Tab-separated table of C-alpha atoms in Angstrom:
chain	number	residue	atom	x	y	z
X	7	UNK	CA	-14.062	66.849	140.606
X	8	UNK	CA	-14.540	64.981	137.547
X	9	UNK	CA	-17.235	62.210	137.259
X	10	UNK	CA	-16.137	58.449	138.163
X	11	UNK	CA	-17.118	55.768	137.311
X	12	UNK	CA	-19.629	53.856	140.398
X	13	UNK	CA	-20.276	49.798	140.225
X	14	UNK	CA	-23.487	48.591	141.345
X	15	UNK	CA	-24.163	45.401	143.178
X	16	UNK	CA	-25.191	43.842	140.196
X	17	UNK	CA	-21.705	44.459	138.487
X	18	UNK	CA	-23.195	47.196	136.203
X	19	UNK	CA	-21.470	50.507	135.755
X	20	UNK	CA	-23.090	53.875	136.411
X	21	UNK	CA	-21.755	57.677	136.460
X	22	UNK	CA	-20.996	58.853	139.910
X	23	UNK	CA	-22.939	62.733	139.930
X	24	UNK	CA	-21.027	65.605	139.911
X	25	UNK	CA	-21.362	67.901	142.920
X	26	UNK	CA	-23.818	70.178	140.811
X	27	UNK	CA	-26.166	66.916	139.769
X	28	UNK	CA	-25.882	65.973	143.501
X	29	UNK	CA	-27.731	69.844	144.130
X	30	UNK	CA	-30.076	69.067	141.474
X	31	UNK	CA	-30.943	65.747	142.987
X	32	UNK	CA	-31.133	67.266	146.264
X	33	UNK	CA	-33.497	70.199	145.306
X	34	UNK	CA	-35.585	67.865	143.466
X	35	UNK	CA	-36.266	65.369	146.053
X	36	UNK	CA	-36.916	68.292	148.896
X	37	UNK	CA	-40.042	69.425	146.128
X	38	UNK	CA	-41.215	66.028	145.650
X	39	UNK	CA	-40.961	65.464	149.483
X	40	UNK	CA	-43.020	68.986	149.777
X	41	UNK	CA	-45.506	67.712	147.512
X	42	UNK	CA	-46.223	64.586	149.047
X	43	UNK	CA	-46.493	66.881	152.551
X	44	UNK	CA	-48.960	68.933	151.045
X	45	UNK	CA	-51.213	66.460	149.769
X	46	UNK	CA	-51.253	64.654	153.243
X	47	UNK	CA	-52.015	67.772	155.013
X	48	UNK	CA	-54.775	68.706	152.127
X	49	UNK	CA	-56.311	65.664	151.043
X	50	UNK	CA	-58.476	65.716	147.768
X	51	UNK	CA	-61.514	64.074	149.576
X	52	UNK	CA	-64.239	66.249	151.238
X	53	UNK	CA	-65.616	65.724	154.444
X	54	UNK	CA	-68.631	64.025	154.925
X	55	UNK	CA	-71.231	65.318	156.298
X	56	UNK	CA	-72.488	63.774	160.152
X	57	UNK	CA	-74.861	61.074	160.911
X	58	UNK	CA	-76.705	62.023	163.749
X	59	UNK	CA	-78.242	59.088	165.364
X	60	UNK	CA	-81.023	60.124	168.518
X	61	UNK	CA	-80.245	57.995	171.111
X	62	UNK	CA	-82.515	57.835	174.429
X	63	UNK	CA	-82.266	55.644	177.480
X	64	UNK	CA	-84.315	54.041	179.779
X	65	UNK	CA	-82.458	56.240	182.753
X	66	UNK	CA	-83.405	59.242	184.458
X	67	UNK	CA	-80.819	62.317	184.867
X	68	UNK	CA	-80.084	61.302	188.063
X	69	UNK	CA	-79.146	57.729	187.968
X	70	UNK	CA	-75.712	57.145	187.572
X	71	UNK	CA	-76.780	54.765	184.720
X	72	UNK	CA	-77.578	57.849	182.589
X	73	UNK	CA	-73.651	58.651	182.903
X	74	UNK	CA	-72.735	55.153	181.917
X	75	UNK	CA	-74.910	56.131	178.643
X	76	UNK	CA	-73.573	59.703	178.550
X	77	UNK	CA	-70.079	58.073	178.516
X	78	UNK	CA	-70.887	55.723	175.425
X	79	UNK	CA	-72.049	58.534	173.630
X	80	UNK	CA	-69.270	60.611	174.336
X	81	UNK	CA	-67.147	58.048	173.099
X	82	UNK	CA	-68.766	57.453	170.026
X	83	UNK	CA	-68.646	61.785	169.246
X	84	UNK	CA	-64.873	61.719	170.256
X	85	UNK	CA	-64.080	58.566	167.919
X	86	UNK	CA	-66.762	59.627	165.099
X	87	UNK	CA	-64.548	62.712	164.119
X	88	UNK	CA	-67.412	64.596	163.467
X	89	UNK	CA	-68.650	62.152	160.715
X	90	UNK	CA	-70.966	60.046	163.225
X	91	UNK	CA	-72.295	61.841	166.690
X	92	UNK	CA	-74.939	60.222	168.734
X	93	UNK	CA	-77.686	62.625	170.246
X	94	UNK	CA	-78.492	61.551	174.028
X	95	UNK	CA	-81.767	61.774	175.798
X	96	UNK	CA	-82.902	60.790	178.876
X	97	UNK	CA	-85.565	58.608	179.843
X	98	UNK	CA	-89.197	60.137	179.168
X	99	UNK	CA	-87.699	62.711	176.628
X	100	UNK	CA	-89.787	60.654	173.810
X	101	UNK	CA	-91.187	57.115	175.466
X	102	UNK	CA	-90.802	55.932	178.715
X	103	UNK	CA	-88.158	53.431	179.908
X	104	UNK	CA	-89.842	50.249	179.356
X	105	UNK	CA	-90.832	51.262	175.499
X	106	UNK	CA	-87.464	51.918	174.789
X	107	UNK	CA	-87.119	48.998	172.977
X	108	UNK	CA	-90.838	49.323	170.512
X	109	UNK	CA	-89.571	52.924	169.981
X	110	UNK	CA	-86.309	51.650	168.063
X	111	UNK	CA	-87.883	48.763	166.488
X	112	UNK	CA	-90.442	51.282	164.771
X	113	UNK	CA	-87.648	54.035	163.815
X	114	UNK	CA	-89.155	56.734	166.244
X	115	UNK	CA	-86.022	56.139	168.266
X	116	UNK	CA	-82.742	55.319	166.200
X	117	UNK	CA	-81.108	54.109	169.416
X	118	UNK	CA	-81.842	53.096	172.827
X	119	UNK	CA	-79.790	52.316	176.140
X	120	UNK	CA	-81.487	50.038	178.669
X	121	UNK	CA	-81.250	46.726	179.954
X	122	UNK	CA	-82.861	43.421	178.175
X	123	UNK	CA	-84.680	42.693	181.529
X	124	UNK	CA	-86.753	45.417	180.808
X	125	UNK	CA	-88.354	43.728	177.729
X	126	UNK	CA	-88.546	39.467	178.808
X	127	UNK	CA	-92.251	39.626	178.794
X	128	UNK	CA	-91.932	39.158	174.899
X	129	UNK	CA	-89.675	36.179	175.670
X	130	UNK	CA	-88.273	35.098	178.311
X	131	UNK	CA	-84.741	34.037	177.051
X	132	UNK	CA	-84.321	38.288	176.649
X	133	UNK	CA	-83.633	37.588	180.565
X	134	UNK	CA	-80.697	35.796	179.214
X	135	UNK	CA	-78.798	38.445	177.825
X	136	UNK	CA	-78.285	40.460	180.998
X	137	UNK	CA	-79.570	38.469	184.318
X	138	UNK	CA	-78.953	35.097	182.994
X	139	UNK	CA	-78.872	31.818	185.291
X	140	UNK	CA	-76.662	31.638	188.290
X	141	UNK	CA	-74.122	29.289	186.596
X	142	UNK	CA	-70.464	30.190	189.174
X	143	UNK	CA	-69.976	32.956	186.760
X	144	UNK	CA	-69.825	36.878	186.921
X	145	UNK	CA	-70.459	39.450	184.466
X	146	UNK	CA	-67.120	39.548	183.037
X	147	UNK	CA	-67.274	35.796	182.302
X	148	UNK	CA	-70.856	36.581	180.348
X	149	UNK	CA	-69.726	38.930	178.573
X	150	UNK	CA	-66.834	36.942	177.280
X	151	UNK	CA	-69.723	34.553	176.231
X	152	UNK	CA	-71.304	37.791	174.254
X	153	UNK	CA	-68.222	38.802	172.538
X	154	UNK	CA	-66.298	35.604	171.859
X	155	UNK	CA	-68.828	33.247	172.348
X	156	UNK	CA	-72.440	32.283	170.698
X	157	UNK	CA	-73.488	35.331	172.780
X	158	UNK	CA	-74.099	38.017	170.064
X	159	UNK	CA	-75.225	35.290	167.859
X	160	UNK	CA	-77.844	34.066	169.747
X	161	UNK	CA	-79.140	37.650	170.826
X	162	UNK	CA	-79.652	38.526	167.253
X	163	UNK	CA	-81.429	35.044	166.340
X	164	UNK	CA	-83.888	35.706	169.282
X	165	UNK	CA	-84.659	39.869	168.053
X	166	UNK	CA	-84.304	39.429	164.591
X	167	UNK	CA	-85.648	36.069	163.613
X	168	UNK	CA	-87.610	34.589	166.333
X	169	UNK	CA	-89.127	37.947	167.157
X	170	UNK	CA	-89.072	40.203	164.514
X	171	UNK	CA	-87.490	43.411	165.707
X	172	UNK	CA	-85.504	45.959	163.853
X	173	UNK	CA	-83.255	45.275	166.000
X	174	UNK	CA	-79.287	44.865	166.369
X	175	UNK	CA	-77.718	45.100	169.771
X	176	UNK	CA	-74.200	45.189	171.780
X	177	UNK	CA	-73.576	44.938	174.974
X	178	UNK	CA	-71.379	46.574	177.480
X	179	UNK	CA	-71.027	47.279	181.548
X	180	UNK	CA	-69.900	43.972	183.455
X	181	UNK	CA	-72.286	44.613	186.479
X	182	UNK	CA	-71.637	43.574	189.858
X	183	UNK	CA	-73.668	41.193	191.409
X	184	UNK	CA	-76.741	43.298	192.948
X	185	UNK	CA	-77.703	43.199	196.392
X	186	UNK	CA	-80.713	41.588	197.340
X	187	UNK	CA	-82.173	45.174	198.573
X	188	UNK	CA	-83.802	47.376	200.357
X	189	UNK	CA	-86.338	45.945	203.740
X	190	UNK	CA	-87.710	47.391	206.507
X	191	UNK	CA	-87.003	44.868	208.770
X	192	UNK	CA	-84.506	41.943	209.264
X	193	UNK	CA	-84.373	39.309	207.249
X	194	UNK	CA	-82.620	36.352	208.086
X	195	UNK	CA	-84.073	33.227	206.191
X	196	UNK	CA	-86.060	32.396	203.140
X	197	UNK	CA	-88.950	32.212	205.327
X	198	UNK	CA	-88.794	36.159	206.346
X	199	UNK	CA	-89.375	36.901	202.947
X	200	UNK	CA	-92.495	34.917	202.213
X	201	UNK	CA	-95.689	36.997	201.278
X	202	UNK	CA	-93.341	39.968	200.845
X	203	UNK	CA	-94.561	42.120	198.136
X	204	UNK	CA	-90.826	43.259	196.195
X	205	UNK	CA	-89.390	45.117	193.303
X	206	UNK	CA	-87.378	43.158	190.889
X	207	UNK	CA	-87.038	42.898	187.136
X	208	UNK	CA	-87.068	39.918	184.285
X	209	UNK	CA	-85.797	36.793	184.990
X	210	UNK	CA	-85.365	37.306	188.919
X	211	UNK	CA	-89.251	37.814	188.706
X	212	UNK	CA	-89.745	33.847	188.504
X	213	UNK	CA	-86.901	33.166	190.801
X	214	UNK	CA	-88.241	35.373	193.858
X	215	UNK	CA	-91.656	33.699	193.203
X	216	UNK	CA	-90.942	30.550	193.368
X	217	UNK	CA	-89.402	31.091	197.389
X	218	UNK	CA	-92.851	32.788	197.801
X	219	UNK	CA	-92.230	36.386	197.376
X	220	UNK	CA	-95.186	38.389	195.648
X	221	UNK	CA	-92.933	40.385	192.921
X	222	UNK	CA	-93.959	43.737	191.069
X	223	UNK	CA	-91.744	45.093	188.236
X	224	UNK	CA	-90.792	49.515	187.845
X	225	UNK	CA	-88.603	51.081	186.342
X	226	UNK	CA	-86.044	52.503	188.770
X	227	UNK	CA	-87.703	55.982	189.183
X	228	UNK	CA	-90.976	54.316	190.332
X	229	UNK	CA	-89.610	52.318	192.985
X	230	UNK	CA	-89.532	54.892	195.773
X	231	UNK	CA	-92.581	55.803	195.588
X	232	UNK	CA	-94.383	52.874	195.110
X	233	UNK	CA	-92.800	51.903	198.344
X	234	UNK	CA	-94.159	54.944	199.949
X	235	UNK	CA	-97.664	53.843	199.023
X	236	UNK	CA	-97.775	50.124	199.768
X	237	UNK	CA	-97.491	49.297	196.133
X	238	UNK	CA	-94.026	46.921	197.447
X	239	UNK	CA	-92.526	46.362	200.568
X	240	UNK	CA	-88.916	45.806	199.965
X	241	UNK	CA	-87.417	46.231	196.813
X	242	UNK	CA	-83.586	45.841	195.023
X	243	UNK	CA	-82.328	48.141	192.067
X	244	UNK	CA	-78.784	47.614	191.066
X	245	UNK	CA	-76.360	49.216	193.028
X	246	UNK	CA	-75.326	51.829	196.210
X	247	UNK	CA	-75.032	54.706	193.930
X	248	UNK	CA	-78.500	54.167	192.148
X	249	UNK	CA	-80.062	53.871	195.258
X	250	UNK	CA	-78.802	56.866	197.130
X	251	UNK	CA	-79.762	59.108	194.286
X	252	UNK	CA	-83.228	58.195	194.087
X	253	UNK	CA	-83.550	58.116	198.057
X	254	UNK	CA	-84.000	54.481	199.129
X	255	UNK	CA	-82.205	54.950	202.248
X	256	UNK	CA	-85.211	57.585	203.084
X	257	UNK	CA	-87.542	54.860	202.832
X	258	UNK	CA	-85.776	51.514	204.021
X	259	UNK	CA	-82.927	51.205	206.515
X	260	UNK	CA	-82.178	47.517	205.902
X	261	UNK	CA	-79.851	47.168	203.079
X	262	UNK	CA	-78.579	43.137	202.321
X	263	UNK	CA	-75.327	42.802	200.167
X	264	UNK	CA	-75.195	39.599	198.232
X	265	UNK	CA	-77.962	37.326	196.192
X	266	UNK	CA	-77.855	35.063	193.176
X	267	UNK	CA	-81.140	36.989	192.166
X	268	UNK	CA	-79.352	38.581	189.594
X	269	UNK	CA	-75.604	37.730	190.245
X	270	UNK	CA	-74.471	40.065	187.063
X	271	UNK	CA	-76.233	42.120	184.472
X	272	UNK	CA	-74.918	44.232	181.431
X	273	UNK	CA	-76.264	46.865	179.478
X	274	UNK	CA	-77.816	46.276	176.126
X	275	UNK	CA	-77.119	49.125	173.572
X	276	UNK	CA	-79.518	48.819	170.432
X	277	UNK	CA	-79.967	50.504	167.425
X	278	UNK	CA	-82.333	50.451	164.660
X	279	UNK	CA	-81.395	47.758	162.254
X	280	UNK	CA	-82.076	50.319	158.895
X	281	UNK	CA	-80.286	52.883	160.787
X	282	UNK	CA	-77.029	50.929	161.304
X	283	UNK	CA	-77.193	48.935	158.110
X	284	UNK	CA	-77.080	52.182	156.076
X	285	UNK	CA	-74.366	53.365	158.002
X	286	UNK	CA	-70.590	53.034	156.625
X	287	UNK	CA	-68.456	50.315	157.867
X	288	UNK	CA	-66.235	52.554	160.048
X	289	UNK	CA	-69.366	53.859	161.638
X	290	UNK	CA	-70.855	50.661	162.419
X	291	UNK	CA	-67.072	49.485	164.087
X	292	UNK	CA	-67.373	52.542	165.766
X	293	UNK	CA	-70.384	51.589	168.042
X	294	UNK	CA	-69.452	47.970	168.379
X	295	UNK	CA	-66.341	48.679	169.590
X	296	UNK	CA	-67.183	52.132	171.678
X	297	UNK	CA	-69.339	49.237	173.655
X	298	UNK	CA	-66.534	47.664	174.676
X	299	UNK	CA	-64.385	50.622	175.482
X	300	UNK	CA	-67.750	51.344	177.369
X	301	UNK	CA	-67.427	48.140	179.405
X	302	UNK	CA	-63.645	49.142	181.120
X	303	UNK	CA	-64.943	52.368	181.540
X	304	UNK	CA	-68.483	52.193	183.425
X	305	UNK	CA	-66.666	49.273	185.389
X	306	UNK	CA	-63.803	51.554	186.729
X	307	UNK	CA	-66.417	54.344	187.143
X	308	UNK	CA	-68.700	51.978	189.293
X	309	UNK	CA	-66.151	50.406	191.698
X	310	UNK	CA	-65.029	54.174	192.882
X	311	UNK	CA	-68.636	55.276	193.342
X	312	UNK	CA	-70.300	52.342	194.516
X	313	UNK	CA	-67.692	51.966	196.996
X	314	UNK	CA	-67.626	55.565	198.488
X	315	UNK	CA	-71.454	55.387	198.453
X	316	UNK	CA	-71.682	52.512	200.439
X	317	UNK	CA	-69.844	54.215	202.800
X	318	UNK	CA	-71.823	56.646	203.321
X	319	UNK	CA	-74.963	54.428	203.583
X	320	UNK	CA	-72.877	52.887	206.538
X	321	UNK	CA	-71.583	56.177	208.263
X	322	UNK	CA	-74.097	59.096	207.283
X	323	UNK	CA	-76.618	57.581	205.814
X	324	UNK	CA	-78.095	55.955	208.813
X	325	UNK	CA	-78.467	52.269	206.810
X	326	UNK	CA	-77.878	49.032	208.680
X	327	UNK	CA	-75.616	46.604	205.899
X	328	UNK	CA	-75.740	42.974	206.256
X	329	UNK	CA	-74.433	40.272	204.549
X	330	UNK	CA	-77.119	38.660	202.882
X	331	UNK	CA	-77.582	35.067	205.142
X	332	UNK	CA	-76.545	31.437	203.261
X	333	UNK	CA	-79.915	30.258	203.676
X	334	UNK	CA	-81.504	32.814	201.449
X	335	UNK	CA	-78.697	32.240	198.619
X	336	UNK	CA	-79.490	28.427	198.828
X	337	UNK	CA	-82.917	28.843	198.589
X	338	UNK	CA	-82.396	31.004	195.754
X	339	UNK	CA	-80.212	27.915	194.037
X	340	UNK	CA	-83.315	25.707	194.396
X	341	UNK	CA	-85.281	28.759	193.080
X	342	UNK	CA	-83.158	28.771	190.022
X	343	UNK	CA	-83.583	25.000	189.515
X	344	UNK	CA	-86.886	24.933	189.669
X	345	UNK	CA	-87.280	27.639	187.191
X	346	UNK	CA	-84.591	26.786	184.662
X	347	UNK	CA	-86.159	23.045	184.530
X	348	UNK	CA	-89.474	24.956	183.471
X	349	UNK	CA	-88.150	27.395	181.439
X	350	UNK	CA	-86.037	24.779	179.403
X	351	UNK	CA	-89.248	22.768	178.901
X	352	UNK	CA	-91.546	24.910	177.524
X	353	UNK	CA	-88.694	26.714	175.387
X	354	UNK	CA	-86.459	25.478	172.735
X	355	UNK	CA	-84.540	28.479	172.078
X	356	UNK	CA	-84.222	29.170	176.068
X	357	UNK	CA	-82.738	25.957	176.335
X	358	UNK	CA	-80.496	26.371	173.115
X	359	UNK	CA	-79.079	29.508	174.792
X	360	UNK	CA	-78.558	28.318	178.295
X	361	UNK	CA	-76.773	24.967	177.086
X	362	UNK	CA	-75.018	27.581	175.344
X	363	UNK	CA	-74.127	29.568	178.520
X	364	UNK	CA	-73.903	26.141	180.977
X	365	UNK	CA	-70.763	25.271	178.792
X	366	UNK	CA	-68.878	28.481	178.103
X	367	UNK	CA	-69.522	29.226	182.561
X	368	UNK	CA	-68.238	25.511	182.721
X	369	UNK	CA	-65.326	25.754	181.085
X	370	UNK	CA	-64.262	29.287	181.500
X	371	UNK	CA	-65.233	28.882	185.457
X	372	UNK	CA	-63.191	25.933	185.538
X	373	UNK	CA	-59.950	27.783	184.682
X	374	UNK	CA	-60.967	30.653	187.343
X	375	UNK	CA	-62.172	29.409	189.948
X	376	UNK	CA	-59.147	26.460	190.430
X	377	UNK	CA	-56.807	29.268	189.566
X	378	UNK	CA	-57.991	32.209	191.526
X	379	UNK	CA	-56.837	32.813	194.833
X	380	UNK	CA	-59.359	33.585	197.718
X	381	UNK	CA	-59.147	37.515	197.881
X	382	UNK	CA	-61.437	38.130	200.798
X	383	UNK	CA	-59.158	36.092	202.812
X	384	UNK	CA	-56.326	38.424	201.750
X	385	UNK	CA	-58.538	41.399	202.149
X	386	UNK	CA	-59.167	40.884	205.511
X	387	UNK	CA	-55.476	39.960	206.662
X	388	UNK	CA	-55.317	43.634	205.728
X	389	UNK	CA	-58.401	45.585	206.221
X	390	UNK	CA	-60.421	43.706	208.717
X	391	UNK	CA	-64.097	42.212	208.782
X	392	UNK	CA	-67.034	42.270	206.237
X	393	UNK	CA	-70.414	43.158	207.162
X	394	UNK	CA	-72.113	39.959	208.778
């Protein structure tokens, strides 16, 4: 075969290869394509070596919250590729759960796991970021306010400027609302828990008090106990699993589903501000983003156990359930006035942050709640009655 003459498409002229220049073309373009192979399997830079960052949180082994930490972790080791790798311990291991917060700040802890709750006696607006205000919206519909909303913002102008902290923060875990707890006896009105002396946590503190109730504040692993020697007399924690691993059905057989005392909550994840400011950028999008992978993933964890342990409260567990009564829930409304109008008073930046909040749950609730259809009703054309 002789070579012919080939016409590009822009009308130039070109010589057609010969079958032996097609075999050199050929050979040539299976080395180059070798080449390039090799230097994608091999490339030139090295490995870097990990960033270990020492992580505790304000959870004891136990407590399924420790596994919604564990999980974060986990995810943070699998995506780090062993570049970034997060060193878990549980609460105690270096401060106890309340200091959690002091520890990072100072650098003794480069992380911490806990909820903001735990640390509203430096300001109240820390409430905020976790059991905020009652406004018709859940946890998911925070949390949109965190990540798409003035959320994140705001958290970081209240750690980092207002109060000084080393401090930056995400947040994950769209809790369900907790149940108003654990009693001893009935209660069926706001009046049956006047004078009660009960276990609750940051922003729920002033609500309970102002319907009368005496309130302590413990971590979760000093709730039982306290219980067992007077210290409270009723007490909530979070949720069924958290309570049947730490006992409370061996203390309390009254257990009242549904309150506005804290009608969502979400963890806080924090690490030390010169920690995660020296870290590279893929490491820092790494934990910001494992915290939201974090969020699906505790959720779907939580509705399978909280559901099965609930159960169990109900059929082995010996635990009467009830429906928390109306009249508790709108005295608990009136509670929330009363200490919003206070709180917005005497604090700028608590009222910046709940005008904040009042218009995204506004809004956002808006669209929900007119477009959502009523699922109990459904739920019990299939399944039957709720606890009363």
């Amino acid at each position: 075969m002789t070579d012919q003459k080939v016409t590009q498409a822009d009308g130039e002229t070109s010589e057609a290869p010969t079958n032996a220049n097609r075999r050199k073309f050929l050979t040539g373009a299976a080395a180059a394509g070798a080449g390039a192979a090799a230097s994608i399997a091999a490339p030139q830079i090295s490995r870097a070596q990990t960033t270990t960052i020492k992580m505790q949180g304000a959870w004891g082994s136990g407590d399924i919250f420790n596994e919604y930490a564990e999980d974060y972790a986990r995810m943070v080791n699998e995506m780090g590729g062993g570049r970034l790798k997060i060193d878990y311990l549980t609460s105690g291991s270096v401060v106890k759960a309340f200091r959690v917060q002091d520890a990072v700040d100072k650098g003794v802890l480069d992380a911490g796991h806990q909820v903001a709750a735990y640390w509203y006696g430096k300001n109240k607006a820390a409430s905020l970021f976790g059991t905020a205000p009652v406004y018709g919206w859940d946890a998911h519909m925070a949390l949109g306010w965190i990540w798409q909303g003035e959320g994140l913002e705001l958290y970081h102008e209240l750690v980092q400027d207002i109060l000084g902290l080393n401090i930056v923060g995400f947040f994950a875990m769209p809790m369900p609302a907790q149940p108003l707890g654990w009693f001893n006896q009935t209660i069926n009105s706001a009046e049956d828990m006047e004078g009660l002396k009960y276990r609750t946590v940051g922003l729920a503190t002033d609500v309970m008090q102002a319907m009368g109730v005496n309130v302590t504040q413990l971590p979760g692993g000093e709730i039982v106990p306290a219980l067992e020697r007077g210290v409270i007399d009723a007490f909530e924690y979070n949720n069924p699993t958290s309570d049947r691993a730490f006992g409370a059905h061996d203390v309390a057989n009254h257990y009242y589903l549904g309150s506005y005392h804290q009608a969502m909550e979400f963890f806080e994840i924090i690490f030390n501000k010169g920690v995660y400011d020296g870290l590279a950028d893929e490491q820092k999008a790494i934990l910001r983003h494992a915290a939201k992978a974090a969020s699906s993933d505790n959720y779907w964890k939580g509705l399978d156990r909280y559901s099965s342990d609930l159960r169990w409260f109900e059929n082995e567990g010996g635990v009467n359930v009830h429906r928390t009564d109306k009249s508790i829930l709108q005295a608990q409304l009136k509670a929330w006035d009363q200490v919003l109008e206070n709180l917005r008073a005497e604090n700028a930046f608590f009222k910046k942050v709940t005008d904040s909040q009042r218009a995204w749950a506004e809004r956002v609730g808006y669209y929900l709640h007119a477009d959502q259809p009523d699922y109990v009703m459904a739920w019990k054309h299939y399944f039957g009655e709720l606890p009363s």
